[in-house]
Coordinates of C-alpha atoms (C1' of nucleotides) in Angstrom, one line a residue:
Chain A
X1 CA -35.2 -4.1 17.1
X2 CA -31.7 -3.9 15.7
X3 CA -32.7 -0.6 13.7
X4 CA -33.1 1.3 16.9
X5 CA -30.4 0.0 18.5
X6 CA -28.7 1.8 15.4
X7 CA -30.4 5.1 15.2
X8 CA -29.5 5.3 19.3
X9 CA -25.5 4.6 18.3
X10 CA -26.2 7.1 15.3
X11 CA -27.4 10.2 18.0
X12 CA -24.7 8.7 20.0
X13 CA -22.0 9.6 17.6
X14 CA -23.9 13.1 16.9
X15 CA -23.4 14.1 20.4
X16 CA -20.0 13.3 20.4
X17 CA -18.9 15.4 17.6
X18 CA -16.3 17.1 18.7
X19 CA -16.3 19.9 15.8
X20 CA -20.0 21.9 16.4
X21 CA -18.6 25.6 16.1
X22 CA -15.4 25.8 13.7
X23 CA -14.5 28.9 15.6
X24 CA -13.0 26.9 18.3
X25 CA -12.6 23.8 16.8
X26 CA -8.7 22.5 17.3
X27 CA -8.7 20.6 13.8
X28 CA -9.7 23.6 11.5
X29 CA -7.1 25.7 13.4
X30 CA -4.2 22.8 12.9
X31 CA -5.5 22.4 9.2
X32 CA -4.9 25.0 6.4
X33 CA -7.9 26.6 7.7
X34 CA -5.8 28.2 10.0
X35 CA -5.4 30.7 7.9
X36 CA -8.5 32.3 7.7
X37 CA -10.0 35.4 9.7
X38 CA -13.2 35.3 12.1
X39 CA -15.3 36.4 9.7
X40 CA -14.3 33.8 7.0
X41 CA -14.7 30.9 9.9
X42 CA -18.2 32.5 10.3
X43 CA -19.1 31.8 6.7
X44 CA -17.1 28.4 6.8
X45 CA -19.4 27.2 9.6
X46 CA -22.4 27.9 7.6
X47 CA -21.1 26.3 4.5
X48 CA -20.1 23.3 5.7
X49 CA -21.8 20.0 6.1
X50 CA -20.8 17.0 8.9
X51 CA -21.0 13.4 7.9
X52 CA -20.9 10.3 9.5
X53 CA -19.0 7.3 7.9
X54 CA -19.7 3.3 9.5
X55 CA -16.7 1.4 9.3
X56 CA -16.4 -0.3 5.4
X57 CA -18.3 2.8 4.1
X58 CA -16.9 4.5 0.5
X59 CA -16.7 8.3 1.1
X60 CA -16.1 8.7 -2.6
X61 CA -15.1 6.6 -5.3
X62 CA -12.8 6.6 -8.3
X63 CA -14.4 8.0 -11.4
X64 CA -16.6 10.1 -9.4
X65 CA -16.8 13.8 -9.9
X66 CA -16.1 16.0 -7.0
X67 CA -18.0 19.1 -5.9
X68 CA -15.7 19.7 -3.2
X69 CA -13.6 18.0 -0.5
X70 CA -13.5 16.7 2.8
X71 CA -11.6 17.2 6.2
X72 CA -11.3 14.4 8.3
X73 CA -12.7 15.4 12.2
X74 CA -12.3 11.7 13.8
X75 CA -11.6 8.4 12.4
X76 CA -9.5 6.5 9.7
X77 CA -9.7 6.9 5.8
X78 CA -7.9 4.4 3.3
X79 CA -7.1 5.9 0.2
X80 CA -7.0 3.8 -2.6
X81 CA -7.0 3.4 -6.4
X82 CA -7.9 0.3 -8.4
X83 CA -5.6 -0.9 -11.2
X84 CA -5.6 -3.7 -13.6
X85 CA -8.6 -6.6 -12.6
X86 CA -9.2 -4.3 -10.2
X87 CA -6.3 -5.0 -7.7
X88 CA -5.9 -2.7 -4.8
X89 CA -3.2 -0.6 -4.6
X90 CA -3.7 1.6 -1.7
X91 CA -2.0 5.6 -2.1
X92 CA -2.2 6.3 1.6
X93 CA -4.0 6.8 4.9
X94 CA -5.8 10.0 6.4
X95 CA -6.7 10.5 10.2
X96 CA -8.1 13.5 11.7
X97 CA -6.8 17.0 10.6
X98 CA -6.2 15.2 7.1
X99 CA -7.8 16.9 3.6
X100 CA -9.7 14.5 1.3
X101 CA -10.7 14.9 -2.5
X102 CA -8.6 18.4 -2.6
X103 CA -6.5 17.1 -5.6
X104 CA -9.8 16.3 -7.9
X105 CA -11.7 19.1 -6.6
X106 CA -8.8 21.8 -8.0
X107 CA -8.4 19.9 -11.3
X108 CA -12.0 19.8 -11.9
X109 CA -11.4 16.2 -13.1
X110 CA -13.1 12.3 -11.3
X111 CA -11.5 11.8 -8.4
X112 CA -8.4 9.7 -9.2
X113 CA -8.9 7.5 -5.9
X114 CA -11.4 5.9 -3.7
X115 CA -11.3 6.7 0.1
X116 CA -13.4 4.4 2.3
X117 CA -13.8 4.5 6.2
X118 CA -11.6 1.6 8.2
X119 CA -13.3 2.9 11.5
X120 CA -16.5 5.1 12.1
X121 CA -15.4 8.4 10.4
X122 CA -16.6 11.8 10.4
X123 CA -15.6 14.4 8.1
X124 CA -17.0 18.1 7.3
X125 CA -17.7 18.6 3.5
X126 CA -16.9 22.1 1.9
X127 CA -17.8 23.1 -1.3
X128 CA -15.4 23.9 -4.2
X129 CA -17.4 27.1 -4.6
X130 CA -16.4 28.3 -1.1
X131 CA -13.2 27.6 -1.1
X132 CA -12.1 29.3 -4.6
X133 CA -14.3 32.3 -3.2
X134 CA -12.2 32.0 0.1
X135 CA -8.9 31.9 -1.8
X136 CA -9.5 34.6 -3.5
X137 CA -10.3 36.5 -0.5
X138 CA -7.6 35.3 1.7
X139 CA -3.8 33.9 -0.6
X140 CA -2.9 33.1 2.9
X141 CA -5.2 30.2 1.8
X142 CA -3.9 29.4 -1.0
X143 CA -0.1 28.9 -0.2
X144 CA -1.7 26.8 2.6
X145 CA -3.3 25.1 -0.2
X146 CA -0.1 24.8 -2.3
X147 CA 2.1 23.7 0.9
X148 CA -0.4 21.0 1.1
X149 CA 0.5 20.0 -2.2
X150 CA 3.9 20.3 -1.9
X151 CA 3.9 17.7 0.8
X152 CA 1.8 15.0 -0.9
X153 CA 3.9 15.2 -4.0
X154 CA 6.7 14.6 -2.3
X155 CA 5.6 11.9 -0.6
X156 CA 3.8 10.3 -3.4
X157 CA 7.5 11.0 -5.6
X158 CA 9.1 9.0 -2.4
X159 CA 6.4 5.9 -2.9
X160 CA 7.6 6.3 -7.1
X161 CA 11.1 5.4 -5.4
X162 CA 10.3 2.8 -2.9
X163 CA 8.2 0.5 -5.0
X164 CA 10.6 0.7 -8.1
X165 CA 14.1 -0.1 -5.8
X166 CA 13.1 -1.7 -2.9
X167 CA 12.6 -5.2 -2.1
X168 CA 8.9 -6.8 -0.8
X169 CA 10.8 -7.7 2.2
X170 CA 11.7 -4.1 2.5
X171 CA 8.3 -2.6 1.4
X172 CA 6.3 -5.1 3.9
X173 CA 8.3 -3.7 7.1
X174 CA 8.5 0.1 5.4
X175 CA 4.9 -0.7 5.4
X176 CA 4.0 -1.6 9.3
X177 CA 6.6 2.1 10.0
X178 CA 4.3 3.6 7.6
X179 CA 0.8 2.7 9.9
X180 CA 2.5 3.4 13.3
X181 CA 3.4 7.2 11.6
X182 CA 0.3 7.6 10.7
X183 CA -1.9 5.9 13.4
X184 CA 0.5 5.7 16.0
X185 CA 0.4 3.2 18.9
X186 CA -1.4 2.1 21.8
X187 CA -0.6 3.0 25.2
X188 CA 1.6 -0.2 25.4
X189 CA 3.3 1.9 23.4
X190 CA 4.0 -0.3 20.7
X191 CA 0.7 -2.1 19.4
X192 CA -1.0 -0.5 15.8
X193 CA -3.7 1.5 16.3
X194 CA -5.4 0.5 13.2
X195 CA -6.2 -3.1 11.9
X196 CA -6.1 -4.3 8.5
X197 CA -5.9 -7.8 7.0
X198 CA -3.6 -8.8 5.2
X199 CA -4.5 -7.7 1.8
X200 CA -4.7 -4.8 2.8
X201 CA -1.5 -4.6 4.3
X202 CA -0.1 -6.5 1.3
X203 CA -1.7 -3.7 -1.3
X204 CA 0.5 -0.8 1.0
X205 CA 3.6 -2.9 0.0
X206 CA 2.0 -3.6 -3.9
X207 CA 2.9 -6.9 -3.4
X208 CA -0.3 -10.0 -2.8
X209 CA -1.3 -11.6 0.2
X210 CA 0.6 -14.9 0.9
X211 CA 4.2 -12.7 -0.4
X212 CA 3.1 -10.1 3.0
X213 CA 2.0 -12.8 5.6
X214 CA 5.4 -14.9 4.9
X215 CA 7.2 -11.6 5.3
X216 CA 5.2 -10.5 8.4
X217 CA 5.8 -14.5 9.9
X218 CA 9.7 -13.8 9.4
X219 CA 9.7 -10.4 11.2
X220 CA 8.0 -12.5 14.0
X221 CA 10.0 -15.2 14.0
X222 CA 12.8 -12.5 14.4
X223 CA 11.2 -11.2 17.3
X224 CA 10.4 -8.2 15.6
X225 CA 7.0 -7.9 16.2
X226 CA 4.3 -10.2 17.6
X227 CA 0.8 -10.8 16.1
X228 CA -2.5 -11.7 17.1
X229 CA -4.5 -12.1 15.0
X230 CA -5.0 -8.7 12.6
X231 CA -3.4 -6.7 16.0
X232 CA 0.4 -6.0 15.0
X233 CA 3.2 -5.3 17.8
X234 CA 6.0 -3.9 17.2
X235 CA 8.8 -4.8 19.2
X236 CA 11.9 -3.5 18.0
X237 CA 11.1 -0.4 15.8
X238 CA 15.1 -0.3 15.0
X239 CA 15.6 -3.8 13.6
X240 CA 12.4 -2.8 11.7
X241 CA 13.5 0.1 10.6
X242 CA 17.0 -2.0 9.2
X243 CA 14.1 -4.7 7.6
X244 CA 12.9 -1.3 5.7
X245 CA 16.0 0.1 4.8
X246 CA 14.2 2.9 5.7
X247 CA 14.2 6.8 6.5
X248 CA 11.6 6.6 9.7
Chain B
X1 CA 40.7 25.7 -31.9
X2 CA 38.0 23.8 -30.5
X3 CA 37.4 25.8 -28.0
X4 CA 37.0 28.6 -30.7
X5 CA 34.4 26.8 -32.5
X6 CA 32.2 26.2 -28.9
X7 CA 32.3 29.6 -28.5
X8 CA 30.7 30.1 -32.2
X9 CA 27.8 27.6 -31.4
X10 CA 27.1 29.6 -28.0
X11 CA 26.7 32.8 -29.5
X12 CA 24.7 31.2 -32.4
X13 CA 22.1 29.9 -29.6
X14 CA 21.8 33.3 -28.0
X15 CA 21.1 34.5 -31.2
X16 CA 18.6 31.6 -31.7
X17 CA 16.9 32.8 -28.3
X18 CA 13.2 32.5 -28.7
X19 CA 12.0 34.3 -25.5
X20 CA 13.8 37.6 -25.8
X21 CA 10.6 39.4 -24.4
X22 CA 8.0 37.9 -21.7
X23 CA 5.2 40.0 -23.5
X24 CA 5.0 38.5 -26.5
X25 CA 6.4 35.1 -25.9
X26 CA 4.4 32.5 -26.6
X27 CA 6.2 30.0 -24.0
X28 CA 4.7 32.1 -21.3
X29 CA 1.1 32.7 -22.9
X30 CA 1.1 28.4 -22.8
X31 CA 2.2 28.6 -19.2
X32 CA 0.9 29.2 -15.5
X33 CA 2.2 32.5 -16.7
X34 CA -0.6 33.7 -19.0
X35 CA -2.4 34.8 -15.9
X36 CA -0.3 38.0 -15.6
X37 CA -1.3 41.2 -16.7
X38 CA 0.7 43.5 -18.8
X39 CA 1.9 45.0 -16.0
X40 CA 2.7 42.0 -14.0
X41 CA 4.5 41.1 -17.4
X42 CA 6.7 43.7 -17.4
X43 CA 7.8 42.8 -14.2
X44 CA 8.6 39.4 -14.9
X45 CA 10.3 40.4 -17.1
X46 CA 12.7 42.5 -15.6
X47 CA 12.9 39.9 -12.8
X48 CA 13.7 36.7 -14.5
X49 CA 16.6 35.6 -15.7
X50 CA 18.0 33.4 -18.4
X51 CA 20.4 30.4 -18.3
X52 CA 21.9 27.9 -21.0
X53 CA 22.8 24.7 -20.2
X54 CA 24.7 22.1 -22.2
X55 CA 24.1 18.2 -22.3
X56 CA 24.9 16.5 -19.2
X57 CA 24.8 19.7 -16.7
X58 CA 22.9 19.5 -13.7
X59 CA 20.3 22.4 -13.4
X60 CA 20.3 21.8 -9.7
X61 CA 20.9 18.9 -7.7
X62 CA 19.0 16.9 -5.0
X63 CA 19.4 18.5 -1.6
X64 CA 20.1 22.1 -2.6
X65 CA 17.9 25.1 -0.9
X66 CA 16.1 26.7 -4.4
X67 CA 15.3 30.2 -4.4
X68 CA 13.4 29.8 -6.9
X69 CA 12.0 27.8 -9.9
X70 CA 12.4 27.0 -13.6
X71 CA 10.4 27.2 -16.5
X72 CA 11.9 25.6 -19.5
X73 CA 12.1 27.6 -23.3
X74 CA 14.2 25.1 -25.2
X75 CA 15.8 21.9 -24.9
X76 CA 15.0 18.3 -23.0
X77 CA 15.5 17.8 -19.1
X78 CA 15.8 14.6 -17.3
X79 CA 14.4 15.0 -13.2
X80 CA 15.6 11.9 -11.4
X81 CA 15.9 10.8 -7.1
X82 CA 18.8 8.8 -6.5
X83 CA 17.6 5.5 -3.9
X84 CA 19.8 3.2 -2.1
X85 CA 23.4 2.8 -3.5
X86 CA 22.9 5.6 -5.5
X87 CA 20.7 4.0 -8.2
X88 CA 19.0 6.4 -10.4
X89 CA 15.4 6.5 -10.8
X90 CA 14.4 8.9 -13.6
X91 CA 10.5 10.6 -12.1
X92 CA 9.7 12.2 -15.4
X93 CA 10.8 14.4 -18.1
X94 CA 10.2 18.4 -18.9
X95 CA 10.0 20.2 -22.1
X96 CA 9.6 23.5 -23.7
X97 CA 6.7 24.9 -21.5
X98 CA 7.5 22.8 -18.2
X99 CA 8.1 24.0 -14.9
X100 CA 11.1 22.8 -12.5
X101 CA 11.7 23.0 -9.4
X102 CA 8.4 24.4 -7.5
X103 CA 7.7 22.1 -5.8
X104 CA 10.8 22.5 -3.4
X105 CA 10.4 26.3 -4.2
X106 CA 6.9 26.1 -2.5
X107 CA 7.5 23.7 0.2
X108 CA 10.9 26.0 0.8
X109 CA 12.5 22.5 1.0
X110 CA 15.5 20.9 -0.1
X111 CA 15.1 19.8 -3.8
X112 CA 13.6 16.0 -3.7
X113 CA 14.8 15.8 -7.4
X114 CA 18.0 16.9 -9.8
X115 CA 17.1 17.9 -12.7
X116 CA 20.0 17.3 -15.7
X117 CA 19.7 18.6 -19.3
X118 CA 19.8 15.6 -21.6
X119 CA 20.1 18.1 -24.9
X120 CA 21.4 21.7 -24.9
X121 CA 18.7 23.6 -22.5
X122 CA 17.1 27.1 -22.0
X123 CA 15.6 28.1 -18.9
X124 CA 14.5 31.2 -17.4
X125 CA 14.8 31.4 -13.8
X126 CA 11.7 33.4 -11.4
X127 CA 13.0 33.8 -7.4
X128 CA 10.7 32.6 -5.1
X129 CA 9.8 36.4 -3.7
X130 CA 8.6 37.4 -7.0
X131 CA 6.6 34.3 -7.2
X132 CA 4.9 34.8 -3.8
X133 CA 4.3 38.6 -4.7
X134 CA 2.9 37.5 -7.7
X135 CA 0.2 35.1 -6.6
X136 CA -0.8 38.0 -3.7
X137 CA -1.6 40.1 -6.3
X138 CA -3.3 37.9 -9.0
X139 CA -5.4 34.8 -7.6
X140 CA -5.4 33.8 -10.8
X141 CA -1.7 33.0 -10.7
X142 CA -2.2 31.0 -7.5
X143 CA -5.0 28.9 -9.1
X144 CA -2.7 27.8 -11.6
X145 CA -0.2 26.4 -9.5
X146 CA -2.7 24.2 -7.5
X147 CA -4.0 23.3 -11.0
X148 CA -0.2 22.2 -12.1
X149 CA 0.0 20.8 -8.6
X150 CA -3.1 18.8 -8.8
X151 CA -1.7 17.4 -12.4
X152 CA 1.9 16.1 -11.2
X153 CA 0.4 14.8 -8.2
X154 CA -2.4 12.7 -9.8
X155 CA 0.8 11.5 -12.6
X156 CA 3.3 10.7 -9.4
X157 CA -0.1 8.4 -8.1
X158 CA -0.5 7.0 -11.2
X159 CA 3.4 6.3 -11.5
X160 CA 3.1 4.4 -7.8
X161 CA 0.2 2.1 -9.5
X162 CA 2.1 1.2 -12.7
X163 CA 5.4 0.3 -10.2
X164 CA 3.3 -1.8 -7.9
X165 CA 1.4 -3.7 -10.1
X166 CA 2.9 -3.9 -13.8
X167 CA 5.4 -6.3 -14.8
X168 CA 9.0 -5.4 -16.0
X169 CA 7.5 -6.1 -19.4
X170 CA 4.9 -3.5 -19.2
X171 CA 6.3 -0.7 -17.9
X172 CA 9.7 -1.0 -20.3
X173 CA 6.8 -1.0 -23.2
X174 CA 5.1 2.3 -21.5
X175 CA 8.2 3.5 -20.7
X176 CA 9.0 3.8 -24.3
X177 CA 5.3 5.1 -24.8
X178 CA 5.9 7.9 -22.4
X179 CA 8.9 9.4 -24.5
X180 CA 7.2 9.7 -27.2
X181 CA 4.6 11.4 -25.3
X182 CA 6.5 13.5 -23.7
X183 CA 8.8 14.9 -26.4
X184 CA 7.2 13.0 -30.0
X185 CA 8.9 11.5 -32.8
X186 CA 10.7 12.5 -35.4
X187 CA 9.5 13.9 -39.6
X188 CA 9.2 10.0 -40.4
X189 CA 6.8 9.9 -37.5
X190 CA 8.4 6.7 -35.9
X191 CA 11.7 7.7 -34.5
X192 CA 11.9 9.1 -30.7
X193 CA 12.4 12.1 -30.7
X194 CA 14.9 11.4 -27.5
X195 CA 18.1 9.8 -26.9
X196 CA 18.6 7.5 -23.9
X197 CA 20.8 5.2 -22.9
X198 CA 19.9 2.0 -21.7
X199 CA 20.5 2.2 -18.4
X200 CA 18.2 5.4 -18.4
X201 CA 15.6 3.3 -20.4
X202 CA 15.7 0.9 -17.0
X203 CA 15.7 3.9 -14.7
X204 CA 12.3 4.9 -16.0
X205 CA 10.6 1.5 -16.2
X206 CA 12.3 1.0 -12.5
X207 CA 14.6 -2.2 -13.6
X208 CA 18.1 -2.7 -14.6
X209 CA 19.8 -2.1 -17.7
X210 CA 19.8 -6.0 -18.6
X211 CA 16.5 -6.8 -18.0
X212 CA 15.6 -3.4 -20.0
X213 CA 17.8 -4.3 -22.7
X214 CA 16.1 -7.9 -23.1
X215 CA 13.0 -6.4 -23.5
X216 CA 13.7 -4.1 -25.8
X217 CA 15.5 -6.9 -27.8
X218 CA 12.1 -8.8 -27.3
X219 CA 10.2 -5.8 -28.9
X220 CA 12.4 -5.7 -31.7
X221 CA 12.1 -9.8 -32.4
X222 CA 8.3 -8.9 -32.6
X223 CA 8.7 -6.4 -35.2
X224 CA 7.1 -3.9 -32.6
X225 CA 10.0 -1.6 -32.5
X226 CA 13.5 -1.2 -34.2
X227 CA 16.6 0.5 -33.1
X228 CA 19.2 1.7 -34.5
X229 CA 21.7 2.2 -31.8
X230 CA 20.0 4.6 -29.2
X231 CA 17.7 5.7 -31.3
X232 CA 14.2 3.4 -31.3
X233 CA 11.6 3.7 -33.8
X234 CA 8.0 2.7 -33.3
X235 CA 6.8 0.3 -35.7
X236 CA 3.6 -0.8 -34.6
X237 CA 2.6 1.8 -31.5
X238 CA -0.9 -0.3 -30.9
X239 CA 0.7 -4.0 -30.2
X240 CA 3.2 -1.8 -27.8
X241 CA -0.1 -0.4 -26.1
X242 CA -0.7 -3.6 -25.9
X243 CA 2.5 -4.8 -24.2
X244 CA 2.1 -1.8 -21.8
X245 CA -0.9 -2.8 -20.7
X246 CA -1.5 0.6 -21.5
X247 CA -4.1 3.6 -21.2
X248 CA -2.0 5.7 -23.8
Chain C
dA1 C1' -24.6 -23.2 19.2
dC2 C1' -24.3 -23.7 14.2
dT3 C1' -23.4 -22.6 9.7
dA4 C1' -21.8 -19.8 6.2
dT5 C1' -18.4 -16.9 4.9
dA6 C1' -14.4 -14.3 5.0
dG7 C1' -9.9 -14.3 6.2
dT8 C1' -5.3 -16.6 7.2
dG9 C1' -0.9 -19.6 6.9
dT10 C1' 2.0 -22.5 4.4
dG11 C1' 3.9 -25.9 1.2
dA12 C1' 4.9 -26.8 -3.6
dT13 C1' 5.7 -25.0 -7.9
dA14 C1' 6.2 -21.8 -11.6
dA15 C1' 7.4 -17.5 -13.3
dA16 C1' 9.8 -13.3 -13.2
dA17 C1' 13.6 -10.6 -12.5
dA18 C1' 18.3 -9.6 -10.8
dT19 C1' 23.0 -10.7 -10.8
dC20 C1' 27.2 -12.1 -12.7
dA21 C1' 30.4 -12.6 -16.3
dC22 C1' 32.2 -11.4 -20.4
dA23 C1' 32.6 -10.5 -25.2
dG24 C1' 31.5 -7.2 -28.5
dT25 C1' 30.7 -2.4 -30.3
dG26 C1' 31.0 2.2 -30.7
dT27 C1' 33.1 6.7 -29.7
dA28 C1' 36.3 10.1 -28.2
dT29 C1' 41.2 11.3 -27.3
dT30 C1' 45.9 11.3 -28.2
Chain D
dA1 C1' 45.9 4.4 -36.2
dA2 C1' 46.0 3.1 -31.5
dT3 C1' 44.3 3.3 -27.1
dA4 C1' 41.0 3.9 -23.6
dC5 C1' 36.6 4.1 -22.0
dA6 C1' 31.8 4.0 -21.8
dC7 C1' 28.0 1.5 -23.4
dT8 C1' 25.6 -2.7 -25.1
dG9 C1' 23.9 -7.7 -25.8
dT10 C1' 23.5 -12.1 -24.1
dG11 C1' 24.1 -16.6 -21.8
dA12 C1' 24.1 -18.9 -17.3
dT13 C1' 22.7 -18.8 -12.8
dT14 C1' 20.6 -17.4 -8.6
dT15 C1' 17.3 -15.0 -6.1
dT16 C1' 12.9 -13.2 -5.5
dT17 C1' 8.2 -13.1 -6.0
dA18 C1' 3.7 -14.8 -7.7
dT19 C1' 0.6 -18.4 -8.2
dC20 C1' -1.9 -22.4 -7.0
dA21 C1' -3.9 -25.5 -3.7
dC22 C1' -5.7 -26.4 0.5
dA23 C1' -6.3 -26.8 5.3
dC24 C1' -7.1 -24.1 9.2
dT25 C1' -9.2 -20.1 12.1
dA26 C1' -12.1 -16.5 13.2
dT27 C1' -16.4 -14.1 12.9
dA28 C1' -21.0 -12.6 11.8
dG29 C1' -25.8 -14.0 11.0
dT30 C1' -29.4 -17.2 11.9

DNA sequence: ACTATAGTGTGATAAAAATCACAGTGTATT
DNA sequence: AATACACTGTGATTTTTATCACACTATAGT
């Protein structure tokens, strides 16, 4: 009985999709996809392949070795890599419009990180073929490709900075700023879109569990945000900010 | 007088220059550069040009628009991001053969970095519009960026995951471990082949000069490492693996 | 509704690291 | 040779963070 209550939510979700023609489809035209002409989006559409992601599913894993890479279409991605006794340190997140596996795919090397689904998630997978083929038909791509780039290694040279200077107090708040960038907030216009537990939220900051809840119970007990339960509410994003001797 | 015998020296390193001609220099034919064709050579060559820079000059400075980028022919370079208060935290280290400064040259951002000569340093400098020219016309060229992208970024994750989850120890031991990666040792095949100062030791591992210096001093009791003012020579490199907690 | 099981909050304690203070050392300048 | 200045080593102390232990809470599966 349960099975085909699952294969209804799975055709559910098919129908749904928002992304059936890439010709029109709003997330290859905001991605670095823009770049390419009519013709090109023909031949993208063909190549690619959709697939569905349940909520705690791995996409890929460290150590695995990439035949191309992913775009996100709907849904949230945790990016993480695993370092000594396998503790979680998580690199970032990915929503829709984001790029997955890109950076293994161009070195030809295992993927460096894990990425694993924290809602239902569906992504379109290109191959590495295609997209050195469209590269070389179209550098319009490739400086798209190489902006990409340019943006994660900044950020990922800012996370370098933040975790060698700043304080766990400071990385836990930087940490709830960083989720409400990426996710943004409810219509209440202040409550997380995404939920994590507290490991999770603790392996953002690289710091353990009990270290992030006592840090998140003092911002509440500040009246800087409210909890309930995993849900976080943020209610005032300046003093928050100050907590994070942050940027945001 | 002095100022008589500087001048001496700096004609003496011109003389020394190794890269007189892109054609047949070998610092190119190692680099993202050995995708050009003679041609392409030619008008690099014409295009580029060369700069010397003593110990302790800043090759540019965090915050400055580039116009270009670097690729380094002689000498050792220090790239650092200064955090809160103006604390220094040193990102990594170029050598002969590396390339500064593309990633702001790319993103046609401010510099994230500075980038300071720690020995006397040759450069030769490529403007951004030759660049872009250059990768329209050879793919080739492009691919090696995103493959020299796709390297930095997956060292800047890896830098995040030592920060977050190694101890002071560990990362003062790798820190060490890196220099000698990065620019070797010395004929006796113990001796760094870099000086630092203390506080530029701590910058690396993310700490302070105190808690670097203990260390150190720790290392030394072991019989791990001994050092001679700045200079530190490697006496057992497996038990400081081992220290590091290391993959080197 | 009832168990497992996974996740959470918190006190007590231990360990790690930063800060402060200051003497000592080396190095460059006059 | 004398002075100044930058750099270093180290003890004492404080602060920060991790670890351990355990009770409590929520949630999913039967």
């Amino acid at each position: 009985m349960r099975i085909f209550v699952v294969i209804l939510l799975h055709m559910h979700n098919r129908k749904n999709y928002i992304c059936t023609e890439c010709n029109h489809c709003s997330i290859r035209q905001d991605s670095i996809f823009d770049a390419l002409n009519p013709e090109e989006v023909t031949q993208l559409e063909k190549e690619k392949s959709h697939l569905v992601f349940n909520y705690g599913e791995l996409i890929f894993k460290e150590g695995q070795f990439p035949s191309g890479m992913y775009i996100v279409t709907k849904g949230k991605v945790k990016v993480s890599k695993f370092g000594f006794e396998g503790r979680e340190q998580i690199m970032r997140f990915a929503k829709e419009g984001d790029i997955l596996g890109y950076r293994a795919m161009v070195s030809e090397e295992q993927y460096s990180c894990s990425a694993l689904a924290v809602t239902e998630t569906q992504l379109c997978f290109v191959s590495r073929k295609f997209i050195n083929q469209a590269i070389r038909n179209n550098p319009d791509l490739g400086f798209n490709f190489m902006k990409l780039f340019a943006r994660d290694l900044k950020i990922a040279e800012e996370k370098s900075l933040q975790l060698a200077q700043k304080t766990v107090r400071e990385r836990v708040a930087e940490s709830i700023l960083i989720l409400a960038e990426v996710y943004g907030l409810e219509k209440d216009n202040s409550t997380l879109k995404i939920i994590l537990k507290r490991d999770e939220i603790a392996s953002i900051a690289g710091t353990v569990r009990e270290t992030a809840t006592r840090f998140l119970s003092e911002f509440c007990d500040d009246n800087i945000i409210i909890m309930d339960g995993k849900k976080i509410k943020i209610l005032d994003i300046n003093r928050l900010s100050k907590k994070a001797n942050s940027s945001f």
